[in-house]
Coordinates of C-alpha atoms (C1' of nucleotides) in Angstrom, one line a residue:
Chain A
X17 CA 0.0 0.0 0.0
X18 CA 1.2 3.5 -0.7
X19 CA 1.9 5.2 2.6
X20 CA 2.2 8.6 1.1
X21 CA 1.0 11.3 3.4
X22 CA 1.6 9.9 6.8
X23 CA 4.0 7.0 6.8
X24 CA 3.7 6.7 10.6
X25 CA -0.1 6.4 10.5
X26 CA -1.4 3.1 9.1
X27 CA -5.0 4.3 9.0
X28 CA -4.5 6.7 6.0
X29 CA -2.5 4.1 4.2
X30 CA -5.3 1.7 4.1
X31 CA -7.6 3.8 2.1
X32 CA -5.2 6.3 0.5
X33 CA -4.3 4.1 -2.4
X34 CA -7.9 3.4 -3.2
X35 CA -8.6 7.1 -3.0
X36 CA -5.8 7.9 -5.4
X37 CA -7.0 5.4 -7.9
X38 CA -10.8 5.5 -7.6
X39 CA -11.6 8.9 -6.4
X40 CA -9.0 10.5 -8.5
X41 CA -7.6 12.9 -6.0
X42 CA -4.0 12.6 -7.2
X43 CA -1.3 10.1 -8.1
X44 CA 2.4 10.3 -8.7
X45 CA 3.2 11.1 -12.3
X46 CA 6.1 9.8 -14.3
X47 CA 7.6 13.2 -14.0
X48 CA 9.7 13.1 -11.0
X49 CA 7.7 14.0 -7.9
X50 CA 5.1 16.0 -9.7
X51 CA 1.5 15.3 -9.1
X52 CA -1.5 14.6 -11.2
X53 CA -4.7 16.2 -9.8
X54 CA -7.7 14.4 -11.3
X55 CA -11.0 16.3 -11.7
X56 CA -12.5 15.6 -8.3
X57 CA -9.4 16.7 -6.5
X58 CA -9.0 19.7 -8.7
X59 CA -12.6 20.7 -7.9
X60 CA -11.6 20.9 -4.2
X61 CA -8.6 23.1 -5.2
X62 CA -10.9 25.3 -7.2
X63 CA -13.2 25.9 -4.3
X64 CA -10.2 26.8 -2.2
X65 CA -8.9 29.2 -4.9
X66 CA -12.3 30.9 -5.2
X67 CA -12.7 31.5 -1.5
X68 CA -9.1 32.7 -1.1
X69 CA -9.4 34.9 -4.2
X70 CA -12.5 36.6 -2.8
X71 CA -10.7 37.3 0.4
X72 CA -7.8 38.8 -1.4
X73 CA -10.1 41.1 -3.4
X74 CA -11.8 42.1 -0.2
X75 CA -8.5 43.2 1.2
X76 CA -7.7 45.3 -1.8
X77 CA -5.6 43.0 -4.0
X78 CA -5.6 42.4 -7.7
X79 CA -4.6 39.4 -9.7
X80 CA -1.9 39.5 -12.4
X81 CA 0.3 37.1 -14.2
X82 CA 4.1 37.0 -14.7
X83 CA 6.3 34.8 -16.9
X84 CA 7.1 31.1 -16.1
X85 CA 10.6 31.5 -17.4
X86 CA 13.1 33.7 -15.7
X87 CA 16.5 34.6 -17.2
X88 CA 19.3 33.3 -15.1
X89 CA 20.8 36.7 -14.7
X90 CA 17.8 37.8 -12.6
X91 CA 18.7 35.2 -10.1
X92 CA 22.4 36.1 -9.8
X93 CA 21.3 39.6 -8.7
X94 CA 19.2 38.1 -5.9
X95 CA 21.7 35.4 -4.9
X96 CA 24.3 38.0 -4.2
X97 CA 22.1 39.6 -1.6
X98 CA 19.9 36.9 -0.4
X99 CA 22.0 34.1 1.0
X100 CA 20.6 30.7 0.7
X101 CA 17.9 31.6 -1.7
X102 CA 19.3 29.5 -4.5
X103 CA 16.7 26.7 -4.9
X104 CA 17.0 23.5 -6.7
X105 CA 15.8 24.7 -10.1
X106 CA 14.8 23.3 -13.4
X107 CA 16.8 25.0 -16.1
X108 CA 16.0 25.5 -19.8
X109 CA 19.1 25.3 -21.9
X110 CA 17.8 24.5 -25.4
X111 CA 14.8 25.4 -27.5
X112 CA 14.6 22.7 -30.1
X113 CA 14.5 18.9 -30.6
X114 CA 15.5 17.0 -33.7
X115 CA 15.2 13.5 -35.0
X116 CA 17.9 11.3 -33.6
X117 CA 20.7 10.5 -36.2
X118 CA 20.3 6.8 -35.4
X119 CA 16.6 7.1 -36.4
X120 CA 15.3 6.2 -32.9
X121 CA 13.3 9.0 -31.3
X122 CA 14.4 12.5 -30.8
X123 CA 17.4 14.3 -29.3
X124 CA 18.1 17.8 -28.1
X125 CA 19.4 19.8 -31.0
X126 CA 22.9 21.0 -29.9
X127 CA 22.6 23.9 -32.3
X128 CA 19.6 25.2 -30.4
X129 CA 21.4 26.2 -27.3
X130 CA 20.1 29.3 -25.6
X131 CA 22.5 32.2 -25.1
X132 CA 21.2 32.7 -21.6
X133 CA 19.6 29.8 -19.7
X134 CA 16.0 30.3 -18.5
X135 CA 15.0 29.2 -15.0
X136 CA 11.6 27.7 -14.5
X137 CA 10.3 29.9 -11.6
X138 CA 10.7 28.4 -8.2
X139 CA 9.0 31.6 -6.9
X140 CA 8.5 34.9 -8.7
X141 CA 10.2 37.6 -6.5
X142 CA 12.9 38.3 -9.1
X143 CA 10.7 38.8 -12.1
X144 CA 8.1 40.7 -10.2
X145 CA 10.5 43.1 -8.5
X146 CA 12.3 43.6 -11.8
X147 CA 8.9 44.6 -13.2
X148 CA 7.9 46.7 -10.2
X149 CA 11.0 48.8 -10.7
X150 CA 9.4 50.1 -13.9
X151 CA 6.0 50.6 -12.4
X152 CA 7.0 52.6 -9.4
X153 CA 8.3 56.2 -9.5
X154 CA 6.2 58.2 -7.0
X155 CA 4.5 57.6 -3.7
X156 CA 1.4 58.0 -5.9
X157 CA 2.1 54.7 -7.5
X158 CA 1.9 53.0 -4.1
X159 CA 0.8 50.7 -2.7
X160 CA 1.0 47.9 -5.3
X161 CA -0.9 44.9 -4.0
X162 CA -0.8 42.1 -6.5
X163 CA -1.5 38.4 -6.3
X164 CA -0.5 35.7 -8.8
X165 CA -2.1 32.3 -9.2
X166 CA 0.6 30.1 -10.7
X167 CA 2.5 26.9 -10.8
X168 CA 6.1 26.8 -9.6
X169 CA 8.9 24.2 -9.9
X170 CA 11.4 23.3 -7.2
X171 CA 13.7 20.4 -7.9
X172 CA 13.6 19.2 -4.4
X173 CA 15.9 16.4 -3.2
X174 CA 12.9 14.6 -1.9
X175 CA 9.3 14.9 -2.7
X176 CA 6.2 14.0 -0.7
X177 CA 2.8 13.9 -2.4
X178 CA 0.9 17.2 -1.7
X179 CA 3.3 18.3 0.9
X180 CA 6.4 18.8 -1.2
X181 CA 6.0 18.1 -4.9
X182 CA 8.4 19.2 -7.6
X183 CA 5.7 21.2 -9.3
X184 CA 3.0 22.7 -7.3
X185 CA 0.2 25.2 -7.6
X186 CA 0.0 28.2 -5.4
X187 CA -0.7 31.8 -5.1
X188 CA 2.0 34.4 -4.3
X189 CA 1.1 37.9 -3.2
X190 CA 3.8 40.6 -3.7
X191 CA 3.1 44.0 -2.4
X192 CA 5.1 47.3 -2.3
X193 CA 4.4 50.1 0.2
X194 CA 5.6 53.6 1.0
X195 CA 6.1 53.0 4.7
X196 CA 7.4 50.3 6.9
X197 CA 4.3 50.4 9.0
X198 CA 2.0 49.8 6.0
X199 CA 4.0 46.8 4.9
X200 CA 4.0 45.3 8.4
X201 CA 0.3 45.7 8.6
X202 CA -0.1 44.1 5.2
X203 CA 1.8 41.1 6.3
X204 CA -0.3 40.8 9.4
X205 CA -3.5 41.3 7.5
X206 CA -2.7 38.5 5.1
X207 CA -1.8 36.1 7.9
X208 CA -5.2 36.8 9.4
X209 CA -6.8 36.1 6.0
X210 CA -5.0 32.7 5.9
X211 CA -6.0 31.9 9.4
X212 CA -9.6 32.8 8.7
X213 CA -9.6 30.6 5.6
X214 CA -8.1 27.7 7.4
X215 CA -10.6 27.9 10.2
X216 CA -13.8 28.9 8.4
X217 CA -13.4 27.1 5.2
X218 CA -11.0 24.2 5.9
X219 CA -12.4 23.7 9.4
X220 CA -8.8 23.4 10.5
X221 CA -7.7 25.3 13.6
X222 CA -4.3 27.0 13.3
X223 CA -1.8 28.8 15.5
X224 CA -0.7 32.2 14.2
X225 CA 2.8 33.3 15.1
X226 CA 6.3 34.5 14.2
X227 CA 9.0 32.2 12.9
X228 CA 12.3 32.3 14.7
X229 CA 15.2 33.9 12.8
X230 CA 16.5 30.5 11.7
X231 CA 13.2 29.5 10.2
X232 CA 12.6 32.8 8.4
X233 CA 12.2 33.1 4.7
X234 CA 15.5 34.1 3.1
X235 CA 15.5 37.8 2.8
X236 CA 12.6 38.4 5.2
X237 CA 12.8 40.6 8.3
X238 CA 9.9 38.8 9.7
X239 CA 8.0 35.6 8.7
X240 CA 4.5 35.0 10.0
X241 CA 3.0 31.5 9.8
X242 CA -0.1 29.5 10.4
X243 CA 0.7 26.1 12.0
X244 CA -1.8 23.3 12.0
X245 CA -1.7 20.0 13.8
X246 CA -2.2 16.8 11.8
X247 CA -3.9 13.7 13.2
X248 CA -0.6 11.8 13.6
X249 CA 0.6 14.5 16.0
X250 CA 2.9 16.3 13.5
X251 CA 2.7 20.0 12.7
X252 CA 2.3 21.4 9.2
X253 CA 3.2 24.9 8.1
X254 CA 0.1 25.8 6.1
X255 CA 0.7 29.3 5.0
X256 CA 3.3 32.1 5.4
X257 CA 3.3 35.9 5.2
X258 CA 6.6 37.7 5.1
X259 CA 7.6 41.3 5.9
X260 CA 10.5 41.8 3.6
X261 CA 11.6 45.2 4.7
X262 CA 13.6 47.0 2.0
X263 CA 15.8 44.1 1.1
X264 CA 14.2 43.3 -2.2
X265 CA 13.8 47.0 -3.1
X266 CA 17.5 47.5 -2.6
X267 CA 18.5 44.4 -4.6
X268 CA 16.2 45.4 -7.5
X269 CA 16.7 49.1 -7.0
X270 CA 13.0 50.0 -6.5
X271 CA 12.8 53.6 -5.3
X272 CA 10.1 56.2 -5.2
X273 CA 9.9 59.9 -4.7
X274 CA 8.1 60.6 -1.4
X275 CA 5.7 63.4 -0.7
X276 CA 8.7 65.3 0.8
X277 CA 10.5 64.9 -2.5
X278 CA 13.0 62.4 -1.1
X279 CA 14.1 59.3 -2.9
X280 CA 13.3 56.2 -0.8
X281 CA 13.2 52.4 -1.2
X282 CA 9.8 50.8 -1.1
X283 CA 8.8 48.4 1.7
X284 CA 7.7 44.9 0.7
X285 CA 5.7 41.9 1.7
X286 CA 5.0 38.5 0.1
X287 CA 2.7 35.7 1.2
X288 CA 1.6 32.4 -0.2
X289 CA -0.4 29.2 0.2
X290 CA -0.1 26.1 -2.0
X291 CA -1.6 22.8 -2.9
X292 CA 0.0 21.7 0.4
X293 CA -3.4 22.8 1.8
X294 CA -4.9 19.8 0.0
X295 CA -2.6 17.6 2.0
X296 CA -3.5 19.5 5.2
X297 CA -7.2 19.0 4.5
X298 CA -6.7 15.3 4.0
X299 CA -4.5 14.8 7.0
X300 CA -6.6 17.0 9.3
X301 CA -9.9 15.4 8.9
X302 CA -9.9 12.1 7.1
X303 CA -10.6 8.7 8.6
X304 CA -10.3 5.1 7.5
X305 CA -13.3 5.4 5.2
X306 CA -11.7 8.1 3.2
X307 CA -11.8 11.9 2.9
X308 CA -14.0 13.9 5.3
X309 CA -14.6 17.2 3.5
X310 CA -15.9 20.3 5.3
X311 CA -19.1 21.2 3.4
X312 CA -17.8 24.6 2.3
X313 CA -15.1 22.9 0.3
X314 CA -16.9 19.8 -0.9
X315 CA -17.4 19.8 -4.7
X316 CA -20.6 17.8 -4.0
X317 CA -22.3 18.6 -0.8
X318 CA -25.2 16.2 -1.0
X319 CA -25.5 13.0 -3.0
X320 CA -28.8 11.2 -3.6
X321 CA -28.6 7.4 -4.2
X322 CA -31.7 5.6 -5.4
X323 CA -32.3 2.1 -4.3
X324 CA -34.6 0.1 -6.6
X325 CA -35.4 -3.2 -8.2
X326 CA -37.4 -2.3 -11.3
X327 CA -37.2 0.4 -13.9
X328 CA -40.5 1.9 -12.8
X329 CA -39.3 2.2 -9.3
X330 CA -36.2 4.0 -10.4
X331 CA -38.3 6.5 -12.4
X332 CA -40.5 7.2 -9.4
X333 CA -37.5 7.6 -7.1
X334 CA -35.6 9.8 -9.5
X335 CA -38.7 12.0 -9.7
X336 CA -38.6 12.5 -5.9
X337 CA -34.8 12.9 -5.9
X338 CA -34.9 15.5 -8.6
X339 CA -37.5 17.5 -6.7
X340 CA -35.3 17.4 -3.5
X341 CA -32.2 18.3 -5.7
X342 CA -34.0 21.2 -7.2
X343 CA -35.0 22.5 -3.8
X344 CA -31.5 22.2 -2.5
X345 CA -30.0 24.0 -5.5
X346 CA -32.4 26.8 -4.8
X347 CA -30.8 27.0 -1.4
X348 CA -27.4 27.1 -2.9
X349 CA -26.5 23.5 -2.1
X350 CA -24.5 21.5 -4.6
X351 CA -26.2 18.2 -5.1
X352 CA -25.8 15.1 -7.3
X353 CA -28.5 12.5 -8.1
X354 CA -26.6 9.3 -8.9
X355 CA -29.1 7.3 -10.9
X356 CA -26.2 5.4 -12.6
X357 CA -27.3 1.8 -13.1
X358 CA -23.8 0.5 -13.5
X359 CA -23.1 0.4 -9.8
X360 CA -25.1 -1.0 -6.8
X361 CA -26.1 1.2 -3.9
X362 CA -23.5 -0.3 -1.6
X363 CA -20.7 0.5 -4.0
X364 CA -21.9 4.0 -4.3
X365 CA -22.1 4.5 -0.5
X366 CA -18.5 3.4 -0.2
X367 CA -17.4 5.5 -3.1
X368 CA -19.0 8.7 -1.8
X369 CA -17.6 8.1 1.6
X370 CA -14.2 7.8 0.0
X371 CA -14.7 11.2 -1.7
X372 CA -15.9 12.8 1.6
X373 CA -19.4 13.9 0.4
X374 CA -20.8 15.4 3.6
X375 CA -24.4 14.3 3.3
X376 CA -25.9 11.3 1.5
X377 CA -29.5 10.5 1.0
X378 CA -30.8 7.1 0.1
X379 CA -34.3 6.7 -1.3
X380 CA -35.9 3.3 -1.9
X381 CA -39.4 1.9 -2.4
X382 CA -40.0 1.8 1.3
X383 CA -39.2 5.5 1.5
X384 CA -41.6 6.3 -1.4
X385 CA -44.4 4.6 0.5
X386 CA -43.5 6.3 3.9
X387 CA -42.4 9.6 2.4
X388 CA -39.1 9.4 4.1
X389 CA -35.4 9.5 3.1
X390 CA -32.4 7.9 4.8
X391 CA -29.9 10.6 5.6
X392 CA -26.3 9.7 6.4
X393 CA -23.6 12.1 7.7
X394 CA -20.1 11.6 6.5
X395 CA -18.4 13.2 9.5
X396 CA -20.2 11.1 12.2
X397 CA -21.1 8.1 9.9
X398 CA -24.6 8.2 11.4
X399 CA -27.8 7.4 9.6
X400 CA -31.3 8.7 10.3
X401 CA -34.7 8.2 8.7
X402 CA -36.1 11.6 7.9
X403 CA -39.5 12.8 6.5
X404 CA -39.1 14.0 3.0
X405 CA -41.2 17.1 3.8
X406 CA -38.9 20.0 4.6
X407 CA -35.7 18.0 4.1
X408 CA -34.1 20.7 2.0
X409 CA -34.1 23.3 4.8
X410 CA -33.0 20.6 7.3
X411 CA -30.0 19.8 5.1
X412 CA -29.1 23.4 4.5
X413 CA -28.9 23.9 8.3
X414 CA -27.2 20.5 8.7
X415 CA -24.3 21.5 6.4
X416 CA -23.5 24.4 8.6
X417 CA -23.7 22.1 11.6
X418 CA -21.3 19.6 10.0
X419 CA -18.9 22.4 9.1
X420 CA -18.9 23.6 12.7
X421 CA -18.7 20.0 14.0
X422 CA -15.7 19.1 12.0
X423 CA -13.9 22.2 13.1
X424 CA -14.8 21.5 16.8
X425 CA -13.5 18.0 16.5
X426 CA -10.2 19.2 15.0
X427 CA -10.0 21.9 17.7
X428 CA -10.6 19.4 20.5
X429 CA -7.9 17.2 19.0
X430 CA -5.4 20.0 19.0
X431 CA -6.2 21.0 22.5
X432 CA -5.8 17.5 23.7
X433 CA -2.5 17.4 22.0
X434 CA -1.1 20.7 23.1
X435 CA 0.9 20.3 26.3
X436 CA 3.2 22.3 28.5
X437 CA 6.7 21.1 29.3
X438 CA 8.8 22.7 32.0
X439 CA 11.8 20.5 31.8
X440 CA 13.8 19.1 28.9
X441 CA 13.1 15.6 30.2
X442 CA 9.4 16.2 30.2
X443 CA 9.7 17.8 26.7
X444 CA 11.3 14.8 25.2
X445 CA 8.9 12.4 27.0
X446 CA 5.9 14.2 25.5
X447 CA 7.4 14.2 22.0
X448 CA 8.2 10.5 22.1
X449 CA 5.0 9.3 23.8
X450 CA 2.3 11.7 22.5
X451 CA 3.6 14.1 19.9
X452 CA 1.5 17.2 19.2
X453 CA 2.4 20.8 20.1
X454 CA 4.6 21.4 23.1
X455 CA 4.6 24.8 24.8
X456 CA 7.9 25.5 26.4
X457 CA 10.3 28.2 27.4
X458 CA 13.2 29.1 25.2
X459 CA 16.0 31.5 25.7
X460 CA 15.8 33.0 22.2
X461 CA 19.1 31.8 20.9
X462 CA 19.9 29.9 17.7
X463 CA 22.2 27.5 19.6
X464 CA 19.4 26.3 21.9
X465 CA 17.0 26.0 19.1
X466 CA 19.5 24.0 17.0
X467 CA 20.4 21.7 20.0
X468 CA 16.8 20.8 20.5
X469 CA 16.3 20.2 16.8
X470 CA 19.3 17.9 16.6
X471 CA 18.4 16.0 19.7
X472 CA 14.7 15.7 19.3
X473 CA 13.8 16.6 15.7
X474 CA 11.4 19.1 17.1
X475 CA 11.4 22.6 15.8
X476 CA 10.0 25.9 17.0
X477 CA 6.9 26.1 14.9
X478 CA 6.3 29.7 16.0
X479 CA 6.3 32.3 18.6
X480 CA 2.5 32.6 19.0
X481 CA 0.8 35.9 18.5
X482 CA -1.4 37.1 21.4
X483 CA -0.3 34.5 23.9
X484 CA -0.2 35.8 27.4
X485 CA 3.1 36.8 29.1
X486 CA 4.3 34.0 31.3
X487 CA 7.8 34.6 32.6
X488 CA 9.8 31.4 33.0
X489 CA 13.2 29.8 32.4
X490 CA 14.5 28.2 29.2
X491 CA 14.3 24.4 29.7
X492 CA 17.9 24.1 28.3
X493 CA 19.9 27.0 29.5
X494 CA 17.8 28.2 32.4
X495 CA 18.0 31.8 31.1
X496 CA 14.8 33.9 31.6
X497 CA 12.0 33.7 29.0
X498 CA 9.0 36.0 28.7
X499 CA 6.6 33.5 27.2
X500 CA 6.3 30.0 25.9
X501 CA 6.9 29.1 22.3
X502 CA 5.3 26.3 20.2
X503 CA 7.4 23.3 19.5
X504 CA 6.5 20.2 17.4
X505 CA 7.9 17.7 15.1
X506 CA 6.8 18.8 11.6
X507 CA 6.5 17.8 8.0
Chain B
rC4 C1' 23.3 13.6 -2.6
rG5 C1' 24.1 9.3 1.6
rG6 C1' 21.4 4.7 3.5
rG7 C1' 17.5 1.0 2.7
rG8 C1' 13.7 -1.2 -0.5
rU9 C1' 10.8 -2.2 -5.0
rG10 C1' 10.1 -2.7 -10.4
rU11 C1' 5.9 -9.1 -13.3
rA12 C1' -1.8 -7.5 -17.0
rG13 C1' -5.4 -1.0 -15.6
rC14 C1' -4.4 -1.7 -10.1
rA15 C1' -2.4 -4.8 -5.9
rC16 C1' 0.8 -8.9 -5.6
rA17 C1' 3.0 -14.3 -5.9
rG18 C1' 6.8 -16.8 -8.5
rC19 C1' 13.2 -15.4 -8.1
rC20 C1' 16.9 -17.9 -2.9
rC21 C1' 17.3 -23.6 -5.6
rG22 C1' 17.2 -21.4 -14.0
rG23 C1' 13.4 -26.0 -17.2
rU24 C1' 6.4 -27.0 -20.7
rU25 C1' 1.8 -22.4 -22.5
rA26 C1' 4.3 -16.9 -16.3
rG27 C1' 0.1 -17.2 -12.1
rU28 C1' -3.5 -15.2 -8.1
rG29 C1' -6.8 -11.3 -6.5
rU30 C1' -9.3 -7.2 -8.3
rG31 C1' -10.6 -4.3 -12.4
rC32 C1' -12.2 -4.8 -17.7
rC33 C1' -15.7 -7.2 -21.8
rU34 C1' -20.2 -10.6 -22.9
rG35 C1' -24.6 -13.1 -21.0
rC36 C1' -28.1 -14.4 -17.2
rU37 C1' -29.6 -13.6 -12.2
rU38 C1' -29.3 -9.5 -8.8
rU39 C1' -29.9 -4.1 -6.4
rG40 C1' -31.8 -1.0 1.7
rG41 C1' -23.7 -1.3 2.7
rG42 C1' -18.3 -2.3 -2.1
rA43 C1' -23.3 -8.7 -5.9
rG44 C1' -23.3 -14.2 -7.8
rC45 C1' -22.4 -17.7 -11.6
rA46 C1' -20.6 -18.9 -16.5
rG47 C1' -17.5 -17.5 -20.5
rG48 C1' -13.7 -14.0 -22.5
rA49 C1' -9.8 -10.3 -23.5
rA50 C1' -5.5 -8.4 -21.6
rG51 C1' 1.9 -9.2 -20.1
rU52 C1' 8.3 -5.9 -24.4
rC53 C1' 8.4 -10.0 -16.5
rG54 C1' 11.8 -1.7 -15.8
rC55 C1' 15.9 -1.1 -19.8
rA56 C1' 20.6 -2.8 -22.0
rG57 C1' 24.3 -6.3 -22.1
rG58 C1' 26.4 -11.0 -20.3
rU59 C1' 26.5 -16.4 -18.5
rU60 C1' 23.7 -20.9 -20.2
rC61 C1' 21.1 -25.9 -24.5
rG62 C1' 17.5 -22.8 -21.8
rA63 C1' 16.8 -16.5 -17.9
rA64 C1' 11.1 -13.3 -14.7
rU65 C1' 14.8 -16.3 -11.9
rC66 C1' 22.1 -16.0 -12.0
rC67 C1' 25.9 -11.7 -13.1
rU68 C1' 27.1 -6.5 -14.7
rG69 C1' 25.6 -1.6 -15.9
rC70 C1' 21.7 1.9 -16.3
rC71 C1' 16.8 3.9 -15.4
rA72 C1' 12.4 4.8 -12.5
rC73 C1' 9.7 4.9 -8.1
rC74 C1' 9.0 4.3 -2.6
rC75 C1' 10.9 4.9 2.5
rC76 C1' 14.6 7.2 6.1
rG77 C1' 18.1 11.5 6.3
rA78 C1' 20.0 16.7 4.5
rC79 C1' 16.5 20.8 2.0
rC80 C1' 11.7 23.1 1.8
rA81 C1' 5.2 26.0 0.6

RNA sequence: CGGGGUGUAGCACAGCCCGGUUAGUGUGCCUGCUUUGGGAGCAGGAAGUCGCAGGUUCGAAUCCUGCCACCCCGACCA
């Protein structure tokens, strides 16, 4: 069995492979570590995109698109100034193929060598800031608040489906501001947008906080993160927002004339979430029956499965099903009536559970007679016989309840698995026995952080925002600490 | 890039150690009949360059060499 997402958790492995093949969420492609997202899985991503995009627009952003290929020279500029930013990149060196001289297949035409290599974007800072340079002259041109939906390629040493694929889909926001304060606020606003999306749409509670210096994005003055806890007790960084200061402006020479007539460098932010969120969604909620989707992100919210013996029965049932479906659509609920005769009801039940459809209705001859439907909830796996009358409004309300219920369950899980440790011994004990988030005191030094990482594999996920002051002592050095930070083993 | 593992039908695997007819099993697929309130039953059928390239041998899925791909554990990261 493919143990792809959580190698330490058998439960996912049991159904994951089925899901990949039958539900079409994704599968490894022949292209190294890239992923194939089949239509059903992509529909989930589209719902995520739409919700996020609306939130970006509400916060004053616009979408734009920049090139996939970036001349190598753009990178050398950046690499001089941004240590460690050099990614594993795919490089285009030629622009033509020709028939192989030996008559077998094709070869790269050596005469078609590019003068300057092109890099397939691993991220778009370089090309976007090179462009912003031409767009910005005056404070009147600011702020620029642009988002790009795109694919990027990072030739990672090791890939993990959804969590770290060679090619992935994401959005990257890149903003330019006249003042430091405005940029800081922007980075904080976008972190809040991500947190709200994770909690309200994905039903996944997150901890918002600051990354430590060692975990910061290369070139950022501050990196903000949302951290979620997966069901196997490991943390997943689910989104980041960076305050970049004037670093990129200086590298790419982006200056503007201020109101006072002075020449100043602009202040920048960048922020992004990726198809990693699909992995987060799977790992946060799913059970051994398959996906559990929060209704707000489910491509199909309600499925109606007819149960019948004869054609006439089917016709009668479909008539009732269509009526319910029409009523649900009026209420803005997405619904599918599966009258496909190729599969039996039991097969369909299992299939829609695998796909995480939140509500399933079954209608058979018995129900026709009694004017009832059998309603099954995916999140609780419970079934109830309900009167057909008024079922549409009941379902509409139930979907909200399921959304809230899935969130509450994930929140309860996180709270149960968030523990305080006051000594290093206790800290290690918790990590080994239970996992989850561990709140502990840290003296703020890189050395202590590194020591803990090397000895326990746990990293500081973040210094949480808005946590109460609680003076204490670093569990390693005994030096004073103002508040606890969040540790965990992570993906 | 270091360590480990796996490549055999659409998918999941057995066979390999110890070479020997026509390469199997489950599932999926096709046809027919019976079925349909939790992944249907029976009968018949189609489907394989045994990852690739060499080598050893009368004979290779099986032994040897090289290469490739994928998975897992590290280093790296959204």
